[in-house]
Coordinates of C-alpha atoms in Angstrom, one line a residue:
M1 CA -0.1 0.0 0.2
S2 CA 1.5 3.4 -0.9
T3 CA 1.9 5.9 2.4
V4 CA 2.2 8.8 -0.1
S5 CA -0.5 11.6 1.6
S6 CA -4.0 11.9 -0.6
A7 CA -3.5 15.4 -1.6
T8 CA -0.1 14.8 -2.6
S9 CA -1.1 11.9 -4.8
F10 CA -3.0 13.9 -7.2
A11 CA 0.4 15.6 -8.2
R12 CA 1.4 16.3 -11.5
T13 CA 4.7 15.1 -13.0
T14 CA 7.2 17.0 -14.7
L15 CA 8.9 15.1 -17.5
R16 CA 12.1 15.7 -19.0
P17 CA 12.4 17.4 -22.4
P18 CA 13.1 15.4 -25.4
A19 CA 17.2 15.8 -26.1
P20 CA 18.2 16.1 -29.5
L21 CA 19.5 13.2 -32.0
T22 CA 23.3 13.7 -31.8
D23 CA 26.1 11.7 -31.8
F24 CA 25.7 11.0 -28.2
T25 CA 22.3 10.4 -27.9
R26 CA 21.6 8.2 -30.8
L27 CA 21.3 4.8 -28.9
K28 CA 19.3 1.6 -29.9
W29 CA 17.8 0.3 -27.6
A30 CA 16.9 -3.2 -26.4
D31 CA 15.0 -3.4 -22.7
T32 CA 14.5 -7.0 -21.5
F33 CA 14.5 -5.7 -18.0
T34 CA 11.3 -4.1 -17.9
R35 CA 9.3 -6.2 -20.8
E36 CA 9.9 -9.4 -19.1
L37 CA 9.7 -8.8 -15.4
P38 CA 6.4 -7.4 -13.4
G39 CA 7.0 -3.9 -12.3
D40 CA 5.2 -1.7 -9.7
P41 CA 1.2 -2.2 -10.0
E42 CA 0.8 1.5 -8.7
L43 CA 2.6 3.2 -12.3
P44 CA 1.1 0.3 -14.6
E45 CA 2.6 2.6 -17.6
A46 CA 5.7 4.4 -18.8
P47 CA 5.1 8.1 -17.4
Y48 CA 6.1 8.7 -20.9
S49 CA 3.8 6.6 -23.1
V50 CA 0.9 8.7 -20.8
L51 CA 2.0 11.5 -22.5
E52 CA 2.6 10.4 -26.3
R53 CA -1.6 10.0 -25.6
Q54 CA -3.0 12.4 -23.1
S55 CA -5.1 15.1 -24.7
S56 CA -3.7 17.6 -23.1
D57 CA -1.6 20.8 -25.0
D58 CA 0.5 20.2 -21.5
K59 CA 3.5 18.2 -23.5
E60 CA 5.4 18.7 -20.3
S61 CA 3.7 17.0 -17.4
V62 CA 1.7 14.6 -17.1
L63 CA -1.0 13.0 -14.9
V64 CA 1.0 10.9 -13.0
P65 CA 0.9 11.4 -9.1
E66 CA 4.6 13.0 -8.5
A67 CA 4.3 11.0 -5.1
L68 CA 4.6 7.5 -6.7
L69 CA 7.6 8.5 -8.5
R70 CA 9.5 10.4 -5.7
A71 CA 8.0 9.1 -2.2
S72 CA 8.9 6.4 -0.4
R73 CA 7.0 3.3 -0.5
Q74 CA 7.1 -0.4 -0.1
V75 CA 6.8 -2.4 -3.6
R76 CA 5.3 -5.5 -3.4
G77 CA 5.0 -8.3 -6.7
A78 CA 7.6 -6.2 -8.5
L79 CA 11.2 -6.3 -9.4
W80 CA 11.5 -2.6 -10.8
S81 CA 9.4 0.7 -10.9
W82 CA 8.9 3.7 -13.8
A83 CA 11.8 6.3 -12.6
V84 CA 11.9 10.0 -13.9
P85 CA 15.5 12.2 -13.2
E86 CA 14.8 15.3 -11.5
S87 CA 15.9 18.5 -13.1
H88 CA 19.3 19.6 -11.8
E89 CA 21.0 23.4 -11.8
V90 CA 23.7 24.7 -14.3
P91 CA 24.5 20.6 -15.1
R92 CA 28.4 21.0 -16.3
L93 CA 30.5 18.1 -18.1
A94 CA 33.7 17.3 -16.1
G95 CA 34.8 13.5 -17.9
V96 CA 33.9 11.4 -20.1
S97 CA 35.7 7.9 -20.5
S98 CA 36.6 7.3 -23.8
S99 CA 36.7 3.5 -23.5
G100 CA 33.4 3.5 -21.5
A101 CA 31.6 5.7 -24.6
R102 CA 32.9 2.9 -26.8
L103 CA 30.9 -0.4 -25.0
L104 CA 28.0 2.0 -26.6
G105 CA 29.5 2.6 -29.8
L106 CA 29.9 6.4 -29.0
D107 CA 32.7 8.7 -29.3
S108 CA 34.1 10.2 -26.6
H109 CA 35.3 13.5 -28.5
A110 CA 31.6 14.1 -29.3
F111 CA 31.0 14.7 -26.2
W112 CA 33.0 17.6 -25.6
R113 CA 31.9 19.3 -28.9
D114 CA 28.9 19.9 -27.7
A115 CA 29.2 19.7 -24.1
T116 CA 26.4 21.7 -23.0
T117 CA 24.0 19.4 -24.4
A118 CA 25.5 16.8 -23.4
A119 CA 25.9 17.6 -19.9
E120 CA 21.7 18.3 -20.3
A121 CA 21.5 14.9 -21.4
W122 CA 23.8 12.9 -19.2
S123 CA 22.6 14.5 -16.3
G124 CA 18.9 13.2 -16.7
N125 CA 18.0 17.1 -17.6
L126 CA 16.6 16.1 -21.2
R127 CA 15.7 12.6 -22.3
L128 CA 17.7 10.2 -24.1
P129 CA 15.5 9.7 -27.2
G130 CA 12.8 6.8 -26.9
S131 CA 14.6 6.5 -23.0
N132 CA 12.1 4.5 -20.0
S133 CA 13.9 5.2 -17.0
W134 CA 13.3 2.6 -14.1
A135 CA 14.6 2.3 -10.3
A136 CA 14.9 -1.6 -9.6
N137 CA 13.7 -2.8 -6.1
Y138 CA 15.8 -4.8 -4.2
G139 CA 16.7 -5.5 0.1
G140 CA 19.8 -7.1 1.3
H141 CA 21.7 -7.7 4.2
Q142 CA 23.7 -4.6 5.7
F143 CA 26.8 -5.6 7.8
G144 CA 25.1 -8.9 8.4
V145 CA 21.6 -7.7 9.5
W146 CA 18.3 -7.9 7.5
A147 CA 17.5 -4.5 6.3
G148 CA 14.2 -5.4 4.2
Q149 CA 14.1 -3.0 1.2
L150 CA 16.2 -1.2 -0.1
G151 CA 16.1 -0.7 -3.8
D152 CA 17.6 1.6 -6.4
G153 CA 17.0 5.1 -4.2
R154 CA 19.2 7.3 -6.2
A155 CA 20.1 5.1 -9.3
M156 CA 18.1 4.6 -12.4
S157 CA 18.2 2.4 -15.3
L158 CA 17.6 4.3 -18.6
G159 CA 17.6 1.6 -20.6
E160 CA 19.3 -1.2 -22.3
V161 CA 21.7 -0.9 -25.2
L162 CA 23.1 -3.6 -27.5
H163 CA 26.7 -3.3 -28.8
N164 CA 28.8 -5.7 -30.3
S165 CA 26.6 -8.3 -29.3
Q166 CA 27.0 -7.0 -25.8
R167 CA 24.3 -5.8 -23.7
W168 CA 25.0 -2.6 -21.5
E169 CA 22.6 -1.2 -18.7
I170 CA 22.8 2.4 -18.7
Q171 CA 22.5 4.0 -15.2
L172 CA 22.1 7.2 -13.8
K173 CA 23.1 7.9 -10.4
G174 CA 22.4 10.7 -8.0
A175 CA 19.8 11.6 -10.4
G176 CA 17.2 11.8 -7.9
R177 CA 14.9 10.4 -5.7
T178 CA 13.0 7.1 -6.4
P179 CA 10.1 5.4 -4.3
Y180 CA 13.1 3.3 -3.2
A181 CA 15.1 5.9 -1.5
R182 CA 13.9 5.4 2.4
F183 CA 14.9 8.7 4.2
A184 CA 18.2 10.1 1.7
D185 CA 17.4 12.6 -0.7
G186 CA 18.3 10.8 -4.5
Y187 CA 21.5 13.0 -4.6
A188 CA 25.0 12.6 -5.2
V189 CA 28.1 14.7 -4.7
R190 CA 31.4 15.3 -6.2
R191 CA 33.4 13.3 -4.2
S192 CA 32.0 10.4 -4.6
S193 CA 31.1 10.7 -7.9
I194 CA 34.3 12.2 -8.9
R195 CA 36.3 8.5 -6.6
E196 CA 33.5 5.9 -8.2
Y197 CA 34.2 7.5 -11.9
L198 CA 37.9 7.0 -11.6
A199 CA 37.3 3.9 -10.0
A200 CA 35.7 2.0 -11.8
E201 CA 37.5 2.6 -15.3
H202 CA 41.1 1.7 -13.1
L203 CA 40.3 -1.3 -11.8
H204 CA 38.9 -2.4 -15.4
A205 CA 42.8 -1.6 -16.9
L206 CA 44.0 -3.7 -13.7
G207 CA 42.3 -6.8 -14.8
I208 CA 39.1 -6.7 -12.4
P209 CA 35.8 -7.7 -12.6
T210 CA 33.5 -4.3 -12.7
A211 CA 31.0 -1.8 -13.4
R212 CA 31.9 0.6 -15.9
S213 CA 31.8 5.0 -16.1
L214 CA 30.7 6.6 -19.1
A215 CA 30.0 10.3 -18.0
L216 CA 30.5 12.6 -15.0
V217 CA 28.5 15.5 -14.6
F218 CA 28.6 18.5 -12.2
T219 CA 25.4 20.3 -10.8
D220 CA 25.1 23.6 -8.7
R221 CA 22.9 21.8 -6.5
V222 CA 24.2 21.5 -2.7
V223 CA 23.4 18.6 -1.1
E224 CA 23.5 18.2 2.8
R225 CA 26.1 15.3 3.9
E226 CA 28.1 15.3 6.7
Q227 CA 28.4 19.0 5.2
P228 CA 27.0 20.7 2.5
E229 CA 28.3 19.4 -1.0
R230 CA 28.3 20.0 -4.4
G231 CA 26.0 17.8 -6.6
A232 CA 27.0 15.4 -9.4
V233 CA 25.2 12.3 -11.5
L234 CA 27.6 9.9 -12.7
S235 CA 26.3 7.8 -15.7
R236 CA 27.8 3.8 -15.3
L237 CA 27.4 1.0 -17.5
A238 CA 27.1 -2.9 -16.2
P239 CA 25.4 -6.1 -18.7
S240 CA 22.9 -6.2 -15.7
W241 CA 22.5 -4.2 -12.6
V242 CA 20.8 -7.3 -10.5
R243 CA 22.0 -7.6 -7.1
F244 CA 22.1 -11.0 -4.3
G245 CA 19.5 -8.6 -2.8
S246 CA 17.2 -8.7 -5.9
F247 CA 16.7 -12.5 -5.3
E248 CA 16.5 -12.2 -1.7
L249 CA 13.6 -9.5 -1.1
P250 CA 10.5 -11.5 -3.1
A251 CA 11.8 -14.2 -1.0
S252 CA 11.4 -13.0 2.2
R253 CA 7.8 -12.1 1.3
G254 CA 6.9 -15.4 0.5
D255 CA 6.8 -14.1 -3.5
L256 CA 8.2 -17.1 -4.9
E257 CA 6.8 -16.9 -8.1
L258 CA 8.7 -13.1 -8.6
T259 CA 12.1 -15.2 -7.4
R260 CA 11.5 -17.5 -10.1
Q261 CA 11.1 -15.2 -13.3
L262 CA 14.4 -13.2 -11.9
A263 CA 16.1 -16.4 -11.6
D264 CA 15.1 -17.1 -15.2
Y265 CA 15.8 -13.9 -16.5
V266 CA 19.2 -13.9 -15.0
V267 CA 19.9 -17.3 -16.3
R268 CA 18.2 -16.8 -19.9
H269 CA 20.3 -13.6 -20.5
H270 CA 23.2 -14.0 -19.0
F271 CA 24.1 -18.1 -18.7
A272 CA 21.9 -19.4 -21.3
E273 CA 24.7 -22.1 -21.9
F274 CA 22.6 -23.9 -19.3
A275 CA 19.2 -22.4 -19.4
D276 CA 18.4 -25.7 -20.4
A277 CA 20.1 -27.6 -17.4
D278 CA 19.0 -30.0 -14.8
S279 CA 18.8 -28.7 -11.6
V280 CA 19.3 -25.0 -13.7
Y281 CA 19.1 -23.1 -10.2
M282 CA 21.8 -24.9 -8.4
R283 CA 23.8 -24.5 -11.8
L284 CA 23.5 -20.4 -11.6
L285 CA 24.1 -20.4 -7.6
E286 CA 27.8 -22.7 -8.5
R287 CA 28.2 -19.9 -11.5
V288 CA 28.6 -17.2 -9.2
C289 CA 30.6 -18.8 -6.6
N290 CA 33.0 -18.9 -8.9
L291 CA 32.5 -15.6 -10.6
T292 CA 32.4 -14.0 -6.8
A293 CA 35.6 -16.0 -5.8
R294 CA 37.1 -14.9 -8.9
M295 CA 36.5 -11.1 -8.2
V296 CA 37.3 -11.6 -4.9
A297 CA 40.8 -12.8 -5.4
R298 CA 42.1 -10.3 -7.7
W299 CA 40.8 -7.8 -5.0
Q300 CA 43.0 -9.4 -2.7
A301 CA 45.9 -9.9 -5.2
A302 CA 45.7 -5.7 -6.4
G303 CA 45.2 -4.9 -2.5
F304 CA 42.0 -3.5 -3.3
C305 CA 39.7 -2.8 0.0
H306 CA 35.5 -2.4 -0.8
G307 CA 34.8 -1.3 2.1
V308 CA 30.8 -1.9 2.4
M309 CA 29.9 -5.8 1.0
N310 CA 26.3 -5.6 1.7
T311 CA 24.6 -8.4 0.2
D312 CA 22.6 -5.2 -2.1
N313 CA 26.4 -4.3 -3.3
M314 CA 26.8 -7.8 -5.0
S315 CA 26.6 -8.3 -8.4
I316 CA 24.4 -11.6 -9.2
L317 CA 27.7 -11.0 -12.6
G318 CA 30.7 -11.1 -10.4
L319 CA 31.3 -7.7 -10.7
T320 CA 32.6 -4.8 -8.7
I321 CA 29.7 -2.4 -7.8
D322 CA 28.6 0.6 -5.7
Y323 CA 32.1 1.8 -4.9
G324 CA 31.9 4.0 -1.7
P325 CA 34.2 3.9 0.6
F326 CA 36.8 1.6 -1.5
A327 CA 40.2 1.7 -0.8
F328 CA 43.8 0.8 -2.4
L329 CA 46.0 -0.5 0.6
D330 CA 49.1 2.0 1.7
A331 CA 50.6 -0.1 3.8
Y332 CA 50.4 -4.0 3.9
D333 CA 48.2 -4.3 6.5
P334 CA 45.5 -7.7 6.1
A335 CA 43.4 -5.8 8.7
F336 CA 43.1 -2.5 7.3
I337 CA 39.5 -0.9 7.3
C338 CA 38.9 1.8 4.4
N339 CA 35.8 2.5 5.9
H340 CA 35.2 4.6 9.2
S341 CA 31.4 3.3 9.6
D342 CA 32.7 -0.4 10.1
P343 CA 34.7 0.2 13.4
A344 CA 34.1 -3.5 14.0
G345 CA 36.1 -4.7 10.4
R346 CA 33.3 -6.6 9.3
Y347 CA 34.6 -5.5 5.8
A348 CA 38.3 -5.5 6.3
F349 CA 40.6 -6.4 3.8
D350 CA 41.1 -9.7 5.0
E351 CA 37.8 -10.5 5.7
Q352 CA 36.5 -10.0 2.3
P353 CA 36.5 -13.6 1.2
R354 CA 34.8 -14.7 4.2
V355 CA 32.3 -12.3 3.6
A356 CA 32.0 -13.2 -0.1
L357 CA 31.3 -16.7 0.7
W358 CA 28.6 -15.7 3.7
N359 CA 26.9 -13.4 0.9
L360 CA 26.8 -16.3 -1.3
M361 CA 25.0 -18.2 1.6
R362 CA 22.2 -15.5 2.0
L363 CA 21.6 -15.7 -2.2
A364 CA 21.5 -20.0 -1.7
A365 CA 18.5 -19.5 0.1
P366 CA 16.0 -18.0 -2.4
L367 CA 17.7 -20.1 -5.0
A368 CA 17.2 -23.4 -2.8
A369 CA 13.2 -22.4 -2.5
L370 CA 12.9 -22.5 -6.1
V371 CA 14.5 -26.4 -5.7
D372 CA 11.8 -27.4 -3.3
G373 CA 9.1 -25.0 -3.6
A374 CA 9.8 -24.0 0.3
A375 CA 11.5 -22.0 2.6
E376 CA 13.2 -25.0 3.6
P377 CA 15.6 -27.1 1.7
G378 CA 14.8 -30.8 1.8
P379 CA 18.2 -33.1 2.3
K380 CA 19.1 -33.8 -1.7
T381 CA 19.0 -29.5 -1.8
V382 CA 20.8 -29.0 1.0
R383 CA 23.7 -31.4 -0.5
M384 CA 23.8 -29.4 -3.6
I385 CA 23.8 -26.6 -1.9
T386 CA 26.5 -27.6 0.0
D387 CA 28.7 -28.7 -3.0
G388 CA 27.8 -25.3 -4.9
L389 CA 29.6 -23.2 -2.0
N390 CA 32.0 -25.9 -1.4
Q391 CA 33.5 -24.3 -4.6
F392 CA 34.2 -20.9 -3.5
G393 CA 37.1 -21.4 -1.8
P394 CA 38.9 -23.6 -4.3
E395 CA 38.5 -21.4 -7.4
F396 CA 39.2 -18.7 -5.1
R397 CA 42.8 -20.2 -4.1
R398 CA 43.1 -21.3 -7.9
E399 CA 42.5 -18.0 -9.3
Y400 CA 44.5 -15.4 -6.3
L401 CA 47.6 -18.3 -7.0
Q402 CA 47.2 -17.6 -10.5
V403 CA 47.0 -14.1 -10.1
M404 CA 50.1 -13.7 -7.8
R405 CA 52.3 -16.1 -9.8
R406 CA 52.0 -13.8 -12.3
R407 CA 52.8 -10.4 -10.2
F408 CA 56.0 -12.5 -8.7
G409 CA 57.2 -13.4 -12.6
L410 CA 56.7 -17.0 -11.9
F411 CA 55.0 -17.5 -15.7
A412 CA 56.9 -20.8 -16.5
D413 CA 57.6 -22.8 -13.3
H414 CA 54.9 -23.3 -11.2
R415 CA 55.3 -25.8 -8.0
D416 CA 52.3 -26.5 -5.1
D417 CA 53.9 -24.9 -2.8
D418 CA 54.0 -21.2 -4.4
L419 CA 52.0 -20.0 -2.6
E420 CA 53.2 -20.5 1.0
A421 CA 56.7 -20.6 0.1
V422 CA 57.7 -17.8 -2.5
I423 CA 54.3 -16.1 -1.8
Q424 CA 53.3 -15.4 1.6
P425 CA 56.7 -15.2 3.0
Y426 CA 57.3 -11.5 0.9
L427 CA 53.8 -10.3 2.3
D428 CA 54.5 -11.7 5.6
L429 CA 57.6 -9.9 5.6
L430 CA 55.6 -6.9 3.9
Q431 CA 53.2 -7.0 6.9
E432 CA 55.8 -6.6 9.6
A433 CA 57.6 -3.2 7.9
K434 CA 53.9 -2.1 7.3
A435 CA 55.7 -1.5 3.7
D436 CA 54.2 0.1 1.1
Y437 CA 52.3 -2.9 -0.8
I438 CA 51.9 -1.4 -4.0
F439 CA 55.3 0.0 -4.5
A440 CA 56.9 -3.8 -3.1
M441 CA 55.2 -5.4 -5.5
R442 CA 56.1 -3.2 -8.4
T443 CA 59.8 -3.6 -6.5
L444 CA 59.8 -7.2 -7.3
C445 CA 60.2 -6.0 -11.7
S446 CA 63.6 -4.8 -10.5
V447 CA 64.9 -8.2 -8.9
P448 CA 65.2 -10.3 -12.5
E449 CA 67.9 -7.8 -13.8
T450 CA 69.6 -7.6 -9.8
L451 CA 69.9 -11.4 -10.1
G452 CA 73.1 -12.5 -8.4
N453 CA 74.4 -9.2 -7.4
H454 CA 73.9 -9.1 -3.6
D455 CA 74.4 -5.1 -3.7
K456 CA 71.9 -4.3 -5.9
L457 CA 69.5 -6.9 -3.6
T458 CA 71.0 -5.3 -0.7
A459 CA 69.6 -2.1 -2.2
L460 CA 66.5 -3.4 -3.1
A461 CA 65.8 -4.0 0.7
A462 CA 66.6 -0.3 1.3
R463 CA 64.0 1.0 -0.6
L464 CA 61.4 -1.5 0.5
A465 CA 62.8 -0.2 4.4
E466 CA 62.5 3.4 3.1
R467 CA 59.1 2.6 1.9
S468 CA 57.6 1.3 5.2
L469 CA 56.0 2.7 8.4
N470 CA 57.5 0.2 11.1
V471 CA 59.9 2.9 12.5
A472 CA 62.4 0.0 13.3
C473 CA 62.3 -1.9 10.5
R474 CA 63.2 1.3 8.6
D475 CA 65.7 2.8 10.6
T476 CA 67.5 -0.7 11.7
S477 CA 69.2 -2.9 9.2
E478 CA 67.5 -6.0 10.3
W479 CA 64.4 -6.5 8.6
Q480 CA 66.4 -5.4 5.1
H481 CA 68.9 -8.3 6.3
R482 CA 66.3 -10.5 6.6
M483 CA 64.2 -9.0 3.4
C484 CA 67.4 -9.4 1.5
N485 CA 67.8 -13.1 2.5
Y486 CA 64.3 -13.9 1.0
L487 CA 65.1 -12.1 -2.2
E488 CA 68.6 -13.8 -2.7
S489 CA 68.0 -17.4 -0.7
V490 CA 64.4 -17.6 -1.5
Y491 CA 63.1 -15.4 -4.7
A492 CA 66.1 -15.4 -6.9
P493 CA 66.3 -19.0 -7.4
R494 CA 62.5 -19.9 -8.6
L495 CA 63.2 -16.9 -11.3
Q496 CA 66.0 -18.4 -12.3
A497 CA 64.9 -21.6 -12.9
Q498 CA 62.2 -20.6 -15.5
S499 CA 65.1 -20.2 -18.0
I500 CA 63.9 -16.5 -18.8
A501 CA 66.0 -13.7 -20.2
P502 CA 65.8 -11.2 -17.0
A503 CA 65.0 -8.3 -19.5
E504 CA 62.0 -9.9 -20.6
L505 CA 60.9 -11.2 -17.7
A506 CA 60.9 -7.7 -15.7
T507 CA 58.6 -6.3 -18.7
R508 CA 56.3 -9.2 -18.3
M509 CA 56.4 -8.1 -14.8
K510 CA 56.0 -4.9 -15.2
Q511 CA 52.5 -5.3 -17.6
V512 CA 50.8 -6.9 -14.2
N513 CA 52.4 -4.8 -11.4
P514 CA 50.9 -1.3 -11.8
T515 CA 53.2 2.1 -11.2
F516 CA 49.9 4.4 -10.8
V517 CA 46.6 3.1 -8.5
L518 CA 44.1 4.9 -7.4
R519 CA 45.1 5.5 -3.6
N520 CA 42.6 7.4 -1.5
W521 CA 45.1 10.2 -1.2
V522 CA 45.0 10.3 -5.0
A523 CA 41.9 10.4 -4.9
Q524 CA 41.6 13.0 -2.8
D525 CA 43.9 15.0 -4.7
V526 CA 42.1 14.7 -7.5
I527 CA 39.3 15.6 -6.0
E528 CA 40.7 18.8 -4.5
R529 CA 42.1 19.9 -7.6
A530 CA 38.7 19.8 -9.2
E531 CA 37.1 21.7 -5.9
R532 CA 40.0 24.9 -7.0
G533 CA 38.7 24.6 -10.9
D534 CA 41.1 22.5 -12.4
V535 CA 38.0 19.8 -13.4
A536 CA 40.1 19.0 -16.6
W537 CA 42.6 16.7 -14.3
I538 CA 40.2 14.1 -13.7
D539 CA 40.0 13.3 -17.1
K540 CA 44.0 13.5 -17.7
V541 CA 44.0 11.1 -14.0
L542 CA 41.7 8.7 -15.4
D543 CA 43.9 8.5 -18.8
L544 CA 46.8 7.9 -16.6
L545 CA 45.0 5.3 -14.7
T546 CA 44.1 3.6 -17.6
T547 CA 46.4 3.7 -20.2
H548 CA 49.1 4.2 -18.3
A549 CA 48.8 2.6 -14.7
F550 CA 51.7 0.4 -16.0
D551 CA 54.3 2.5 -17.2
D552 CA 57.5 3.7 -15.3
H553 CA 56.4 7.1 -15.3
A554 CA 54.2 9.4 -15.9
P555 CA 53.1 10.6 -19.5
S556 CA 54.6 13.8 -21.0
G557 CA 52.5 16.8 -19.7
M558 CA 51.8 15.0 -16.5
E559 CA 54.9 15.3 -14.7
D560 CA 52.8 16.7 -11.8
A561 CA 51.6 13.1 -11.5
E562 CA 54.8 11.5 -10.9
K563 CA 54.2 12.2 -7.2
Y564 CA 51.2 9.9 -7.6
A565 CA 53.7 6.9 -7.7
G566 CA 55.7 8.2 -4.9
P567 CA 55.5 8.0 -1.0
V568 CA 52.0 8.0 0.6
P569 CA 52.1 11.7 2.5
E570 CA 51.5 11.6 5.7
W571 CA 48.3 13.4 5.5
G572 CA 47.4 10.4 3.4
E573 CA 48.2 7.6 5.5
G574 CA 45.4 5.2 6.3
L575 CA 42.8 7.5 4.5
Q576 CA 39.8 6.3 5.6
C577 CA 35.9 7.6 3.6
S578 CA 32.3 6.9 5.3
C579 CA 29.1 5.2 3.5
S580 CA 27.9 8.8 3.4
S581 CA 27.5 9.7 -0.4

């Protein structure tokens, strides 16, 4: 039942005027989510469809109660609700990802040739021709506690686009309130939007499964957070935005038919190879377990901490989504907590694999109910669930070991004890010294060309000590001696056993150990420069973190970014963010 007042419910809704057909608005829509899955019964028709058939001369507003689009309410029997972006003051284009644009068959240069129209279109002020936007309905466990209905409170999907046989669902984040906004305002701020815009493209460049970024628009809206901030709208892409919580919510309400419709939809469009298999829902669980294990393994190898792994932030496709208080490790500290809203450390760096499995257990419950048609699964289904979930650990270890072998330069000589004998001892030394993880992994690339040279290996150990926070390790020779002994006695022999030329080995290692990483202090530097008016720096850093992340030096014209590969400034050490964005 709607909770809005009768007075408000009779209001008209102002729609967005159409954007002109341009090189950056001409898209081939191929929506399936709203066509194939049940929508909000209180909003049965798309507002723009109502506008097209209404007889009134008013072509800016429609007889759809705005309260149904903006006021928080419980939505049952539906997986989505129609949504209309709010109007934003003075939108200005702040960034366009060229690689994100190419996913849709667009040219980023076209955005900049008509930046004013692009800002209006990609902030939601203008309606992209043919688009009918919606907000998804889902629930979730937040910090381990069931939170009930959540949903897209400030994100709206504009539609799905097919390009080169790949489907991309386009979302605007920060476009305004939806029925799922709860107590929030539906907006996003520049600070968090810059972070997500850069992070999604950066993780893709690092080889981590992730949603993608398209465009970043600044607005003059004042948004109240811990302090007043200016607003932004981020357009982002994913093949699907279905989450673990998308299954949890209808199952929690006993709506197994809606749960089944969603599962069948996901399999039909994303895992068609086993659509006709026996135990298809258990096959779905197994696949999601494997995809999630690979994603988290790559997080751990890269030193990436997500920060808020609630089940509503877990992609059914094993993609990194919903970038909030994320961080890359500075000092190597497995217990690092990047979210200052998480004092207990539930989502600490070294807890991420365990939490991912816990989240998969939450997903298993609604899928199991589809097998048995009851909330409590039978013994056979329990065994299948257990078998599916038991795939997570081995798949995580396999993927983590594969990635770390490459980072350590173990391309040709794989041994069963690589993790315990080669990789973990190095990480233990880094942890003891609180050494810079990103720098330490890049430093390994210098080892091949120092093989057999004790003095050069000693110098590498000293460089690692210089970039550590443990004063005892930095200012005394004892730790440096043990690090040098590791490099000389444990690591070097493994590299030499491969019979790969040192120069070639170093080159291959540099291709998987980045120099430039989006640490929190780097993101904060970009944010502060943008606040001072240097908005162009955002896309320059985007280029650095994607095209040049693995280069030895920043490209010509970006000499000021060389510091991003240097020591963490004191003000940036252990920098945390909150869930407020």
